[in-house]
PDB file of C-alpha atoms in Angstrom:
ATOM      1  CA  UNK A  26     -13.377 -55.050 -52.767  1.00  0.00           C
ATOM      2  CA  UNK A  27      -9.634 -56.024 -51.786  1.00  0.00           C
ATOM      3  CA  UNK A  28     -11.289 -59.023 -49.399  1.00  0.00           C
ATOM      4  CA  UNK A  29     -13.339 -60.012 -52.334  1.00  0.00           C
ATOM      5  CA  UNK A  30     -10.324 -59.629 -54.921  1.00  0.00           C
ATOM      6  CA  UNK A  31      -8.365 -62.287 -52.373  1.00  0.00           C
ATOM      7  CA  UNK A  32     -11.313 -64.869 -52.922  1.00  0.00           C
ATOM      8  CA  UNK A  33     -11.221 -64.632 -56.254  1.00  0.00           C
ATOM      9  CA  UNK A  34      -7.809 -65.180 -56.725  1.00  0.00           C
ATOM     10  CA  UNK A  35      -7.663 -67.882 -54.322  1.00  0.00           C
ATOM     11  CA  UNK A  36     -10.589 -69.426 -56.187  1.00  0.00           C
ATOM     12  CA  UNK A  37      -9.729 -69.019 -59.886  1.00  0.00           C
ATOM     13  CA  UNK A  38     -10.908 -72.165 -61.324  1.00  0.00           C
ATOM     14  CA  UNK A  39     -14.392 -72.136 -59.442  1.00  0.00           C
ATOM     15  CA  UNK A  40     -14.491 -68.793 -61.036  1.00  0.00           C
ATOM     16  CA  UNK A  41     -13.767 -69.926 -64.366  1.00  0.00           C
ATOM     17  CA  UNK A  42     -16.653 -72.532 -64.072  1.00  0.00           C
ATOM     18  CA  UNK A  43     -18.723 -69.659 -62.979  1.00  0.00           C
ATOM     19  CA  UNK A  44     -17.389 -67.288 -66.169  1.00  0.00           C
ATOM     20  CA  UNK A  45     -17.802 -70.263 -68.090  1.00  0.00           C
ATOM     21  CA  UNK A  46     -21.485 -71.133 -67.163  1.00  0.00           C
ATOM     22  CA  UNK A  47     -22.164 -67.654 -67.306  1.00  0.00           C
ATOM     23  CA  UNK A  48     -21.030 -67.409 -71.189  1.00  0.00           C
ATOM     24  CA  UNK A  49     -22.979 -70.506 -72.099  1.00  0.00           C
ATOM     25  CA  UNK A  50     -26.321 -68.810 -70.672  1.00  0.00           C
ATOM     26  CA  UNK A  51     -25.647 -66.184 -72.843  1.00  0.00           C
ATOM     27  CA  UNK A  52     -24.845 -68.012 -75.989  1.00  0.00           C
ATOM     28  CA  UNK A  53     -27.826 -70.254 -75.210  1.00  0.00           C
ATOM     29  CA  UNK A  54     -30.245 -67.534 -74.895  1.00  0.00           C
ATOM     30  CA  UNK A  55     -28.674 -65.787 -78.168  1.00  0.00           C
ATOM     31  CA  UNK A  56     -29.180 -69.271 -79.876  1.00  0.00           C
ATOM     32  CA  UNK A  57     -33.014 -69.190 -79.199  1.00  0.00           C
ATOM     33  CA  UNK A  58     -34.312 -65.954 -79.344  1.00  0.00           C
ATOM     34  CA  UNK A  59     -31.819 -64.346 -82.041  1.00  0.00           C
ATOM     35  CA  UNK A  60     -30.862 -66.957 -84.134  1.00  0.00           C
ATOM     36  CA  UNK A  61     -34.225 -69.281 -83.885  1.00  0.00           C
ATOM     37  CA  UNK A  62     -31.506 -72.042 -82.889  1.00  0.00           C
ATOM     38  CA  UNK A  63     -30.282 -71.948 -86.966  1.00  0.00           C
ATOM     39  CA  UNK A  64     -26.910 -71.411 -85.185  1.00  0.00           C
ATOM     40  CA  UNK A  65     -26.637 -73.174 -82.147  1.00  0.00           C
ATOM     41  CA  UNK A  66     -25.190 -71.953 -79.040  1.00  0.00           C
ATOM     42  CA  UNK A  67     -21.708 -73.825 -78.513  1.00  0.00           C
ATOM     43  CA  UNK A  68     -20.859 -72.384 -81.906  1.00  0.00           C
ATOM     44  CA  UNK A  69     -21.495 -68.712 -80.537  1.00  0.00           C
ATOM     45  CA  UNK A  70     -19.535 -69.737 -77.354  1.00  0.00           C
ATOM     46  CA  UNK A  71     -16.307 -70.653 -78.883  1.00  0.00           C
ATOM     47  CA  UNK A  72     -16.623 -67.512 -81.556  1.00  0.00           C
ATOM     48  CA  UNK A  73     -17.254 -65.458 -78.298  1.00  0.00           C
ATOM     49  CA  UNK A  74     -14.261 -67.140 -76.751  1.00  0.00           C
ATOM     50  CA  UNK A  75     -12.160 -66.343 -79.532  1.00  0.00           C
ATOM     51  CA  UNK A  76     -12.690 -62.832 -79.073  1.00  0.00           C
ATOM     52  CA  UNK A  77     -12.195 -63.048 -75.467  1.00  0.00           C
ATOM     53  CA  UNK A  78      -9.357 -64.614 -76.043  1.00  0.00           C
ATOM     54  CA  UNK A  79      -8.029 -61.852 -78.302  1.00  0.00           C
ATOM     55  CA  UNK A  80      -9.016 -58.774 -76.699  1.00  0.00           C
ATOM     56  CA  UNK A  81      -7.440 -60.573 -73.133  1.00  0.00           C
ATOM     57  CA  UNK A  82      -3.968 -61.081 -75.068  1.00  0.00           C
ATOM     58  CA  UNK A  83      -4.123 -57.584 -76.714  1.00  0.00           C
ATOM     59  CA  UNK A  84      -4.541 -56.148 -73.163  1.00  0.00           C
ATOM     60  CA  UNK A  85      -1.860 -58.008 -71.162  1.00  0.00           C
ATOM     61  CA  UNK A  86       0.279 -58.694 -73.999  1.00  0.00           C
ATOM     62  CA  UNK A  87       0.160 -62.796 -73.065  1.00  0.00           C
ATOM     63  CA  UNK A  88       0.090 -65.996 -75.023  1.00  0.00           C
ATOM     64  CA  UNK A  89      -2.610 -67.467 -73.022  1.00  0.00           C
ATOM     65  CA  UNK A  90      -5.561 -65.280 -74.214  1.00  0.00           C
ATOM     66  CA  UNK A  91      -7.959 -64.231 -71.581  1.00  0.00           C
ATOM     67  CA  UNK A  92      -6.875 -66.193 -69.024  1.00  0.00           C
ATOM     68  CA  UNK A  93      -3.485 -63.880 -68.895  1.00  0.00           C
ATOM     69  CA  UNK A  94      -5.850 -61.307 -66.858  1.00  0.00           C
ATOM     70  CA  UNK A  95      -5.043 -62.131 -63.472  1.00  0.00           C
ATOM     71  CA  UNK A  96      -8.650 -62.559 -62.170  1.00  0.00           C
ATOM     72  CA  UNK A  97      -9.378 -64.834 -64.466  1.00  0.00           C
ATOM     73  CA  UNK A  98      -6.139 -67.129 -64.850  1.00  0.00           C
ATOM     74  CA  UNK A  99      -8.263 -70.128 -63.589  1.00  0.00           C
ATOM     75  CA  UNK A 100      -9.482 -70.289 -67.620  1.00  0.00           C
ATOM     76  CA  UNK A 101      -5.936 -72.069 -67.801  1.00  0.00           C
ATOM     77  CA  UNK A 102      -6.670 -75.292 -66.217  1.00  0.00           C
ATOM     78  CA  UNK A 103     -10.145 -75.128 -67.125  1.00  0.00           C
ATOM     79  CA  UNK A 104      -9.082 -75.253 -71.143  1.00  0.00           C
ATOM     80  CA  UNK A 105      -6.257 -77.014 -70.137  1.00  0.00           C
ATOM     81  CA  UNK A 106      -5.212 -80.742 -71.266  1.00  0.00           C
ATOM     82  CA  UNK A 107      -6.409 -81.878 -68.304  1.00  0.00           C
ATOM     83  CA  UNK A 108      -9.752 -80.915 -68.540  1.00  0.00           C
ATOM     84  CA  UNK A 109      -9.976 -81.163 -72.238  1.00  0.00           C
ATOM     85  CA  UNK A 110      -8.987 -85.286 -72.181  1.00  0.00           C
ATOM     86  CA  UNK A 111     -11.649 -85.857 -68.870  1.00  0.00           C
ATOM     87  CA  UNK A 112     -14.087 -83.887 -71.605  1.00  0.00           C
ATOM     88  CA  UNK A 113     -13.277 -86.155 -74.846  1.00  0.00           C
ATOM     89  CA  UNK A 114     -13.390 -89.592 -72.216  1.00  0.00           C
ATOM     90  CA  UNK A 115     -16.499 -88.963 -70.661  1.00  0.00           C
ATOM     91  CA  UNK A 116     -18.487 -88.520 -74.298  1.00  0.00           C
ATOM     92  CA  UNK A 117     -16.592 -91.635 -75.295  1.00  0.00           C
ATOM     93  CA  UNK A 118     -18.207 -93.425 -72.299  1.00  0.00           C
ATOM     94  CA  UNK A 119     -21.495 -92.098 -72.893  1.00  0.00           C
ATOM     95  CA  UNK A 120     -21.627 -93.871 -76.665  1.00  0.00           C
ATOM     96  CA  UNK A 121     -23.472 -96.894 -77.242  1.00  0.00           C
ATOM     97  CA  UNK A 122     -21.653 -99.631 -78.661  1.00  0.00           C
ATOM     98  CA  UNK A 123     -25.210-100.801 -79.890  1.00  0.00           C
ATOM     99  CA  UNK A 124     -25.516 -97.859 -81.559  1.00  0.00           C
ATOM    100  CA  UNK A 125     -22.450 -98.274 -83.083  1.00  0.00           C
ATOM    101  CA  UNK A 126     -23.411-101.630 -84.423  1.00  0.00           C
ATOM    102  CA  UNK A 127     -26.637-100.119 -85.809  1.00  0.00           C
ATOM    103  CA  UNK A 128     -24.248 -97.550 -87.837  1.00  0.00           C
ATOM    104  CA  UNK A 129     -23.036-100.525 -89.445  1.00  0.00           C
ATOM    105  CA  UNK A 130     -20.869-100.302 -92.703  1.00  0.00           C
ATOM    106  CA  UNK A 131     -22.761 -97.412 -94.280  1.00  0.00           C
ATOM    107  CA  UNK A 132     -21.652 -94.966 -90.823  1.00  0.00           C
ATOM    108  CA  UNK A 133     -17.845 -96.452 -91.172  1.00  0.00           C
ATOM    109  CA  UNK A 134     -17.670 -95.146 -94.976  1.00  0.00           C
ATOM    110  CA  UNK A 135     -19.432 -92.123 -94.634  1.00  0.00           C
ATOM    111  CA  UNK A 136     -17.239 -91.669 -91.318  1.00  0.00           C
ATOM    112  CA  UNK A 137     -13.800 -92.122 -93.433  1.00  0.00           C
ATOM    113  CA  UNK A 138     -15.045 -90.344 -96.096  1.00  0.00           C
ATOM    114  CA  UNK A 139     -16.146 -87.404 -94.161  1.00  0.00           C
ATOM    115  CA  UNK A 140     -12.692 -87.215 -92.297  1.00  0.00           C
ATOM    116  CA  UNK A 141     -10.783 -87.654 -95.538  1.00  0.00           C
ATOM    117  CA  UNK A 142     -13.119 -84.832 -97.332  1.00  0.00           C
ATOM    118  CA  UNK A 143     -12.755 -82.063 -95.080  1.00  0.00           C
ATOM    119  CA  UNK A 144      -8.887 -83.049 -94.052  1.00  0.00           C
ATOM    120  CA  UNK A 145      -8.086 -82.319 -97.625  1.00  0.00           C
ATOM    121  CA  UNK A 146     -10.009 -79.335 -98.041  1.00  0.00           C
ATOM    122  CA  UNK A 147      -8.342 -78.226 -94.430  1.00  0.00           C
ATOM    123  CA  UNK A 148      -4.725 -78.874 -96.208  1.00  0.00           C
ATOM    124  CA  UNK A 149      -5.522 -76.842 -99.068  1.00  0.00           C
ATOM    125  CA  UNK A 150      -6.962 -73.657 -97.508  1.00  0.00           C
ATOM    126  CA  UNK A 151      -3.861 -73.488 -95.065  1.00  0.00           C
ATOM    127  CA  UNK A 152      -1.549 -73.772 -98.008  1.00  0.00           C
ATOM    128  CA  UNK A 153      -3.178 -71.046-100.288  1.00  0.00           C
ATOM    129  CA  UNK A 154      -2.916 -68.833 -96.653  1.00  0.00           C
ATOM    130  CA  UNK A 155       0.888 -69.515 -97.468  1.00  0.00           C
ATOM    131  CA  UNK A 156       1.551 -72.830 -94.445  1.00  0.00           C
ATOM    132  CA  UNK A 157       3.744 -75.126 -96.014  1.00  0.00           C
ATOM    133  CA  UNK A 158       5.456 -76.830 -92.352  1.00  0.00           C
ATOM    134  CA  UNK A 159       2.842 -80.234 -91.703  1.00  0.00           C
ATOM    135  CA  UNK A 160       2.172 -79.740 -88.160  1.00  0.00           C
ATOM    136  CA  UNK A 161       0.406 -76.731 -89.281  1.00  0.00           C
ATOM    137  CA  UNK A 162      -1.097 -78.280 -92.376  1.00  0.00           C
ATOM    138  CA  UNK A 163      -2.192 -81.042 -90.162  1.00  0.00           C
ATOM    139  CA  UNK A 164      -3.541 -78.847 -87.507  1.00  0.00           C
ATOM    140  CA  UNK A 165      -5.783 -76.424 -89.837  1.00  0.00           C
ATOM    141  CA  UNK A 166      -7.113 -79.685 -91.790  1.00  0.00           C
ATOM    142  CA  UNK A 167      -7.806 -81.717 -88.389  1.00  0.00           C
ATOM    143  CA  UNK A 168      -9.639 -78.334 -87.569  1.00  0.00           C
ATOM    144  CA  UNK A 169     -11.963 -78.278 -90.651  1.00  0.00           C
ATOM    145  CA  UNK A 170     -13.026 -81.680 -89.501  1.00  0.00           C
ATOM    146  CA  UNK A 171     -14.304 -80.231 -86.383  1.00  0.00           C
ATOM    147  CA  UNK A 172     -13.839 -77.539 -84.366  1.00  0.00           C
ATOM    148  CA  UNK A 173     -12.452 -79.821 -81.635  1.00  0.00           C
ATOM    149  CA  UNK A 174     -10.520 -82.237 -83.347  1.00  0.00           C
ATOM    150  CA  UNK A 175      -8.122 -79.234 -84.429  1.00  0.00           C
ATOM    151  CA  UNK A 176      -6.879 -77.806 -80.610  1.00  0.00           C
ATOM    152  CA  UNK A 177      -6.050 -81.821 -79.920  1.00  0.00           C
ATOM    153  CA  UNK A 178      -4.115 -82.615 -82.958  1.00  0.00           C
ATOM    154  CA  UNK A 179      -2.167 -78.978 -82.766  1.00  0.00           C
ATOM    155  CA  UNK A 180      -1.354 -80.188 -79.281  1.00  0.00           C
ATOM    156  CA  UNK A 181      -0.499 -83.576 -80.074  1.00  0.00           C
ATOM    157  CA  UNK A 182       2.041 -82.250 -82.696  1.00  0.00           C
ATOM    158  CA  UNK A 183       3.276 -79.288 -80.820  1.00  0.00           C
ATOM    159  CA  UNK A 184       1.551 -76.397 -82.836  1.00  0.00           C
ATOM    160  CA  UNK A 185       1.317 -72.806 -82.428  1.00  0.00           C
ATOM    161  CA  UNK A 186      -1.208 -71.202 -80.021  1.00  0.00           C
ATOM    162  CA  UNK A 187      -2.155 -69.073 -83.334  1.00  0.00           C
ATOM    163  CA  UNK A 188      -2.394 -72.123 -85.810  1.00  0.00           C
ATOM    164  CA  UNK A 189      -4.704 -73.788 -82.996  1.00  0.00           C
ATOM    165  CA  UNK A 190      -6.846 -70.998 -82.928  1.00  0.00           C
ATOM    166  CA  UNK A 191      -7.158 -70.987 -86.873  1.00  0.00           C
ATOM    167  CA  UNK A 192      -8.122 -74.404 -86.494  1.00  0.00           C
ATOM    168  CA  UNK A 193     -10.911 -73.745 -84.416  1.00  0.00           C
ATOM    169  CA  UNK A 194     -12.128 -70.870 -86.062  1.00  0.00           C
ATOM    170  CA  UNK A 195     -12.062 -73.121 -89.337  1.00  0.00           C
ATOM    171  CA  UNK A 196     -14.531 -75.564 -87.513  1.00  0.00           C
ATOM    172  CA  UNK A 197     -16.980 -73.207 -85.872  1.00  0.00           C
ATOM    173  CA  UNK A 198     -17.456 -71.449 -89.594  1.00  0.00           C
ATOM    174  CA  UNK A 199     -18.279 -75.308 -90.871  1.00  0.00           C
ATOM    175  CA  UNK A 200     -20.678 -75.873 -87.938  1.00  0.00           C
ATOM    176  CA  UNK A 201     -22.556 -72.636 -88.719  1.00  0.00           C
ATOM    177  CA  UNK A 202     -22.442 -73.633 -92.373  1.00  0.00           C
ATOM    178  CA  UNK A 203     -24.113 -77.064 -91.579  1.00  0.00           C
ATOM    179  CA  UNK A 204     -26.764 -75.806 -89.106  1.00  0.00           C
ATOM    180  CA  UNK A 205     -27.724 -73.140 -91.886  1.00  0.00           C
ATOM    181  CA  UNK A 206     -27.824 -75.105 -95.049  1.00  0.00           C
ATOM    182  CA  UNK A 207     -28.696 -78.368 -93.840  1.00  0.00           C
ATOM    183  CA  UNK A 208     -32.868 -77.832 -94.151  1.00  0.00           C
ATOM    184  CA  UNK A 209     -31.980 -76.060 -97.008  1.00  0.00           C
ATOM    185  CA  UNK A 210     -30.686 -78.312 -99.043  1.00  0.00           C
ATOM    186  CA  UNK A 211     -32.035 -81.560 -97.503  1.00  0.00           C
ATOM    187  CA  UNK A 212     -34.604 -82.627 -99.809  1.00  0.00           C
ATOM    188  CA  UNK A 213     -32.531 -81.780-103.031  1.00  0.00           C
ATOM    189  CA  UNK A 214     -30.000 -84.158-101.266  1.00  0.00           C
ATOM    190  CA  UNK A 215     -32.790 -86.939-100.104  1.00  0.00           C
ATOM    191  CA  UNK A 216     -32.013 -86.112 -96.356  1.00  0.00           C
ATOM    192  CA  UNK A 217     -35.045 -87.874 -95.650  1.00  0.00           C
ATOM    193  CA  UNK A 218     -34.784 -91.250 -94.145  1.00  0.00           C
ATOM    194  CA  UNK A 219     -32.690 -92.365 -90.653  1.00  0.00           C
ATOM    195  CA  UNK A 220     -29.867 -93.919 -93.246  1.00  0.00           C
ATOM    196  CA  UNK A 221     -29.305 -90.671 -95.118  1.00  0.00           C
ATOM    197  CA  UNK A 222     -29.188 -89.017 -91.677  1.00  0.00           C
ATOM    198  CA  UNK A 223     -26.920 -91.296 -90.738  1.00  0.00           C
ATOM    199  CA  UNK A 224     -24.572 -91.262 -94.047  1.00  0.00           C
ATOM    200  CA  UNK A 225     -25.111 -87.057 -93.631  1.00  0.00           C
ATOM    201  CA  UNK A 226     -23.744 -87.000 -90.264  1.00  0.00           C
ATOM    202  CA  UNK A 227     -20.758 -89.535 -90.946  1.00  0.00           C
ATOM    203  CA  UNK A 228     -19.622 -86.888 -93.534  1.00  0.00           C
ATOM    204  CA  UNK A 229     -19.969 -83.509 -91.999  1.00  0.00           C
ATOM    205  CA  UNK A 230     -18.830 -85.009 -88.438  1.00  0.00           C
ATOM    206  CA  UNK A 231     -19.626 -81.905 -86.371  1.00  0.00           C
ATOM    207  CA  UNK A 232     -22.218 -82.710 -84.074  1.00  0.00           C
ATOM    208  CA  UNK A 233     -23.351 -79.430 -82.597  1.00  0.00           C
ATOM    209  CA  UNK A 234     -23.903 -78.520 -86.527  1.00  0.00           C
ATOM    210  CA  UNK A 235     -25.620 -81.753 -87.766  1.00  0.00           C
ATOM    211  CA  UNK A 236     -27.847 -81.740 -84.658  1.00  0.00           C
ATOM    212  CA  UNK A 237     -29.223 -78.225 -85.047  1.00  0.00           C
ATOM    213  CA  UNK A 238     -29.712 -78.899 -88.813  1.00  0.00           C
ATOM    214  CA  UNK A 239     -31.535 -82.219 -88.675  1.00  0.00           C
ATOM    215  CA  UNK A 240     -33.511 -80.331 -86.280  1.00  0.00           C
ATOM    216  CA  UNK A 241     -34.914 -78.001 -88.398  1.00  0.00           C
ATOM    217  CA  UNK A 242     -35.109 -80.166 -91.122  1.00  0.00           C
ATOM    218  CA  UNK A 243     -37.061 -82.695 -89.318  1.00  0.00           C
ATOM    219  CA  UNK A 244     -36.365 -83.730 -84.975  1.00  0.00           C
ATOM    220  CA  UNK A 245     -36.935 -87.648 -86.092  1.00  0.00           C
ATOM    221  CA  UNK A 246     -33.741 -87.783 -87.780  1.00  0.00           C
ATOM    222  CA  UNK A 247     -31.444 -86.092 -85.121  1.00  0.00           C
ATOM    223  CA  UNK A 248     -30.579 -89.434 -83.489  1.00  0.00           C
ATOM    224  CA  UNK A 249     -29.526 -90.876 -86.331  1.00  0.00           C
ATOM    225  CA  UNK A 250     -27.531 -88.435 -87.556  1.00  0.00           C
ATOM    226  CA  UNK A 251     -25.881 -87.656 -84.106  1.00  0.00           C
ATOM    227  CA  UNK A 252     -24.781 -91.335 -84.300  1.00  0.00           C
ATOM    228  CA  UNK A 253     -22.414 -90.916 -86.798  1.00  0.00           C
ATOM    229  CA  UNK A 254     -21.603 -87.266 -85.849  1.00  0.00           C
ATOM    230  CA  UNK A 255     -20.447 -88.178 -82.321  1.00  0.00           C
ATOM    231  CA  UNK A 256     -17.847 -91.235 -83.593  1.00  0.00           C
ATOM    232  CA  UNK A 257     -16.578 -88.522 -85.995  1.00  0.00           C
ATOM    233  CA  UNK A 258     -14.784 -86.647 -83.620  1.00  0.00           C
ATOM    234  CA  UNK A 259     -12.845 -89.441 -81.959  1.00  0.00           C
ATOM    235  CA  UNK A 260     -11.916 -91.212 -84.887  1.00  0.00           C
ATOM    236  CA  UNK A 261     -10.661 -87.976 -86.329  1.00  0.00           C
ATOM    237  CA  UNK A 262      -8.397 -87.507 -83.378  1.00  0.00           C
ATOM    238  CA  UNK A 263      -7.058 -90.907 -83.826  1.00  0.00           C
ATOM    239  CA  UNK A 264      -6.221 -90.383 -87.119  1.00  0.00           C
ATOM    240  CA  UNK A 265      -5.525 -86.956 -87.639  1.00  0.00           C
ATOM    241  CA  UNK A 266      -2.505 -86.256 -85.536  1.00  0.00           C
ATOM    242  CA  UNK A 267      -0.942 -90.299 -86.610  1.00  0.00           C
ATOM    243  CA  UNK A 268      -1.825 -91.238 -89.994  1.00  0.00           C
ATOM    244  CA  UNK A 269      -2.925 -88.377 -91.801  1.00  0.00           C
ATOM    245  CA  UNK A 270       0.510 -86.363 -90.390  1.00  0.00           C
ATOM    246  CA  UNK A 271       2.969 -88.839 -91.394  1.00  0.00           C
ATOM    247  CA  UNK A 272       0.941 -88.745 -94.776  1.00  0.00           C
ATOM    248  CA  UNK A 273       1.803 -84.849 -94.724  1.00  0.00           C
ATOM    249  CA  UNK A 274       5.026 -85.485 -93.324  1.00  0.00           C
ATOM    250  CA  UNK A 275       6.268 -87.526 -96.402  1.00  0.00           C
ATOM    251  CA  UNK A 276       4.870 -85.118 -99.346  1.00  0.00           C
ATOM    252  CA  UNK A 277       5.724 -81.810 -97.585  1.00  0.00           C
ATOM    253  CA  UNK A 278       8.843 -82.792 -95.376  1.00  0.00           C
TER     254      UNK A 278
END
């Protein structure tokens, strides 16, 4: 056990992968056989990580969640910057600017709009919780956007580890809100056609969530909608940590 103990502390970020891959079997798995895929599995993973992330901080008495274990410190590059920027990059590079084009003006509104929406809504749940500073506001209203836009603009701005995590919490409880009442409420909506898939995923943004709910609604429309959903993210984290803060920064400052 001590011989193995050296390897993995020599080898904490292959571990990591390994922990990581591990967790996303799991959540996968959960996904299809518990939850029918209503809530898909990336949402479970970053709930599950949250936890993780708590109980490891509890238990050490860190700031860095469960990577403050010592085994398992190699979860601190993985989630690091570093990793988190090659992860944004490479979806940017797998978009197609076709694609975009086909969006056309209806995906750009329903994109600002969608940003704008849940922004707002973001701001005003973090002020009735009693955050009045504007990195903060920013960072819990760039999270209700999406779960991922939220950890980059509380970086960008120099937030709290705990406001970060609020952020993401705020997003995963959107995404399972989406994947759950999107075939719900699609026909009462006219979620029918590829542009209202398209409009419907420029407004709720996260991708995960409009995927899994166009899915049950009806597979046809998932490409449309993902579209839309995918351009979401980076255009929130363009605007979101520049624009929408100095916005915040001038009424609450």
């Amino acid at each position: 056990m001590d011989e193995l103990l050296k390897i993995v502390d020599k080898n904490g970020l292959i571990l990591a992968f390994l922990f990581i891959g591990l967790l996303t079997l799991l959540t996968d798995f959960l996904s299809r056989v518990l939850f029918k895929k209503r809530i898909p599995g990336s949402a479970i993973a970053i709930f599950m990580g949250l936890i993780l992330g708590y109980i490891g901080g509890e238990i050490t008495g860190g700031q860095k969640g469960f990577s403050d274990v010592p085994h398992f410190s190699g979860l601190a590059i993985l989630g690091g910057s570093m990793f988190r920027d090659f992860a944004i990059v490479a979806t940017a590079m797998g978009a197609s600017f076709f694609l975009i084009r086909k969006s056309g003006l209806l995906g750009f509104i329903s994109l600002l709009v969608g940003i704008f929406l849940f922004f707002i809504v973001g701001v005003a749940i973090a002020w009735a919780f009693g955050y009045r500073d504007p990195v903060s506001l920013c960072t819990i209203g760039a999270g209700a956007c999406t779960y991922i836009v939220g950890p980059i603009t509380g970086g960008a701005l120099g937030a709290s580890s705990e406001v970060i995590a609020l952020s993401i919490a705020t997003g995963v409880v959107k995404t399972i809100a989406v994947t759950i009442f999107t075939p719900i409420f699609a026909k009462k909506i006219g979620l029918e056609s590829p542009a209202s898939a398209m409009a419907y995923g420029g407004v709720m943004g996260t991708s995960s969530g409009v995927a899994a709910g166009l899915a049950a609604t009806d597979p046809k429309l998932v490409p449309y909608g993902a579209v839309t959903a995918t351009f979401y993210t980076g255009l929130g984290c363009l605007l979101c940590p520049s624009l929408l803060f100095l916005i915040l920064e001038l009424i609450f400052a």
